[in-house]
Amino acid sequence: MKSALIAIIALLSSYGFAQEADTIPPNWTLQSTFALNGTQSSFVNWNAGGSNNISLLGSIDASAKYAKGKIKWDNDLGL
């Protein structure tokens, strides 16, 4: 179970997304950042108590900006 979880995390962390520059419409600037973090705590022979746990945290920050002449439009997304 633990080795399967580590393998899945390793695959997800090395998987990236790319977009060719010629498919982006002119006057638009696109930017994004994806993150996935994981932690594990394990207690053995712990007299005072404690609980084992596994945690995954993910985040996405993306932006799309349009600029042409006097017109400017900024879109931001944070999850």
mmCIF file of C-alpha atoms in Angstrom:
data_model
loop_
_atom_site.group_PDB
_atom_site.id
_atom_site.type_symbol
_atom_site.label_atom_id
_atom_site.label_comp_id
_atom_site.label_asym_id
_atom_site.label_seq_id
_atom_site.Cartn_x
_atom_site.Cartn_y
_atom_site.Cartn_z
ATOM 1 C CA MET A 1 0.000 0.000 0.000
ATOM 2 C CA LYS A 2 2.728 2.419 0.999
ATOM 3 C CA SER A 3 4.850 1.679 -2.086
ATOM 4 C CA ALA A 4 1.814 2.139 -4.349
ATOM 5 C CA LEU A 5 1.107 5.538 -2.776
ATOM 6 C CA ILE A 6 4.728 6.607 -3.240
ATOM 7 C CA ALA A 7 4.651 5.475 -6.881
ATOM 8 C CA ILE A 8 1.445 7.430 -7.550
ATOM 9 C CA ILE A 9 2.878 10.574 -5.947
ATOM 10 C CA ALA A 10 6.104 10.228 -7.946
ATOM 11 C CA LEU A 11 4.169 9.866 -11.206
ATOM 12 C CA LEU A 12 1.918 12.840 -10.481
ATOM 13 C CA SER A 13 4.812 15.074 -9.479
ATOM 14 C CA SER A 14 6.748 14.337 -12.673
ATOM 15 C CA TYR A 15 3.751 14.756 -14.997
ATOM 16 C CA GLY A 16 3.680 18.217 -16.580
ATOM 17 C CA PHE A 17 1.426 20.071 -18.941
ATOM 18 C CA ALA A 18 2.656 22.069 -21.897
ATOM 19 C CA GLN A 19 1.043 24.104 -24.616
ATOM 20 C CA GLU A 20 2.670 25.090 -27.860
ATOM 21 C CA ALA A 21 3.149 28.827 -28.341
ATOM 22 C CA ASP A 22 1.352 28.912 -31.718
ATOM 23 C CA THR A 23 -1.959 27.690 -30.205
ATOM 24 C CA ILE A 24 -2.217 30.647 -27.779
ATOM 25 C CA PRO A 25 -4.330 33.440 -29.270
ATOM 26 C CA PRO A 26 -2.430 36.683 -29.921
ATOM 27 C CA ASN A 27 -2.493 39.364 -27.194
ATOM 28 C CA TRP A 28 -3.022 36.723 -24.455
ATOM 29 C CA THR A 29 -0.472 35.683 -21.834
ATOM 30 C CA LEU A 30 -1.182 32.430 -19.981
ATOM 31 C CA GLN A 31 0.618 31.211 -16.861
ATOM 32 C CA SER A 32 -0.076 28.391 -14.399
ATOM 33 C CA THR A 33 1.544 26.610 -11.465
ATOM 34 C CA PHE A 34 0.448 23.233 -10.089
ATOM 35 C CA ALA A 35 1.676 21.733 -6.788
ATOM 36 C CA LEU A 36 1.037 18.540 -4.856
ATOM 37 C CA ASN A 37 2.621 17.959 -1.432
ATOM 38 C CA GLY A 38 2.365 14.911 0.787
ATOM 39 C CA THR A 39 3.307 14.049 4.372
ATOM 40 C CA GLN A 40 3.189 10.960 6.564
ATOM 41 C CA SER A 41 3.479 10.524 10.354
ATOM 42 C CA SER A 42 3.963 7.153 12.002
ATOM 43 C CA PHE A 43 4.247 6.443 15.743
ATOM 44 C CA VAL A 44 5.662 3.166 17.100
ATOM 45 C CA ASN A 45 5.599 2.296 20.832
ATOM 46 C CA TRP A 46 4.248 5.739 21.657
ATOM 47 C CA ASN A 47 3.158 5.683 25.325
ATOM 48 C CA ALA A 48 1.504 9.116 25.397
ATOM 49 C CA GLY A 49 -0.712 8.412 22.387
ATOM 50 C CA GLY A 50 -0.649 9.740 18.876
ATOM 51 C CA SER A 51 -2.173 8.663 15.607
ATOM 52 C CA ASN A 52 -0.672 7.691 12.263
ATOM 53 C CA ASN A 53 -1.737 9.829 9.340
ATOM 54 C CA ILE A 54 -1.163 10.563 5.669
ATOM 55 C CA SER A 55 -1.934 13.941 4.141
ATOM 56 C CA LEU A 56 -1.964 15.365 0.599
ATOM 57 C CA LEU A 57 -2.195 19.071 -0.181
ATOM 58 C CA GLY A 58 -2.698 20.445 -3.673
ATOM 59 C CA SER A 59 -2.750 23.926 -5.139
ATOM 60 C CA ILE A 60 -3.304 25.593 -8.503
ATOM 61 C CA ASP A 61 -2.430 29.181 -9.378
ATOM 62 C CA ALA A 62 -3.340 30.295 -12.890
ATOM 63 C CA SER A 63 -3.635 33.574 -14.744
ATOM 64 C CA ALA A 64 -4.728 34.734 -18.183
ATOM 65 C CA LYS A 65 -3.951 38.290 -19.258
ATOM 66 C CA TYR A 66 -5.120 40.134 -22.338
ATOM 67 C CA ALA A 67 -3.556 43.370 -23.554
ATOM 68 C CA LYS A 68 -4.249 45.191 -26.815
ATOM 69 C CA GLY A 69 -3.954 48.932 -27.092
ATOM 70 C CA LYS A 70 -5.814 50.595 -24.205
ATOM 71 C CA ILE A 71 -7.723 47.423 -23.341
ATOM 72 C CA LYS A 72 -6.313 45.240 -20.563
ATOM 73 C CA TRP A 73 -8.002 42.282 -18.878
ATOM 74 C CA ASP A 74 -6.535 40.188 -16.045
ATOM 75 C CA ASN A 75 -7.955 36.878 -14.839
ATOM 76 C CA ASP A 76 -6.502 35.100 -11.789
ATOM 77 C CA LEU A 77 -7.459 31.776 -10.220
ATOM 78 C CA GLY A 78 -6.142 30.312 -6.975
ATOM 79 C CA LEU A 79 -7.301 26.945 -5.647
#
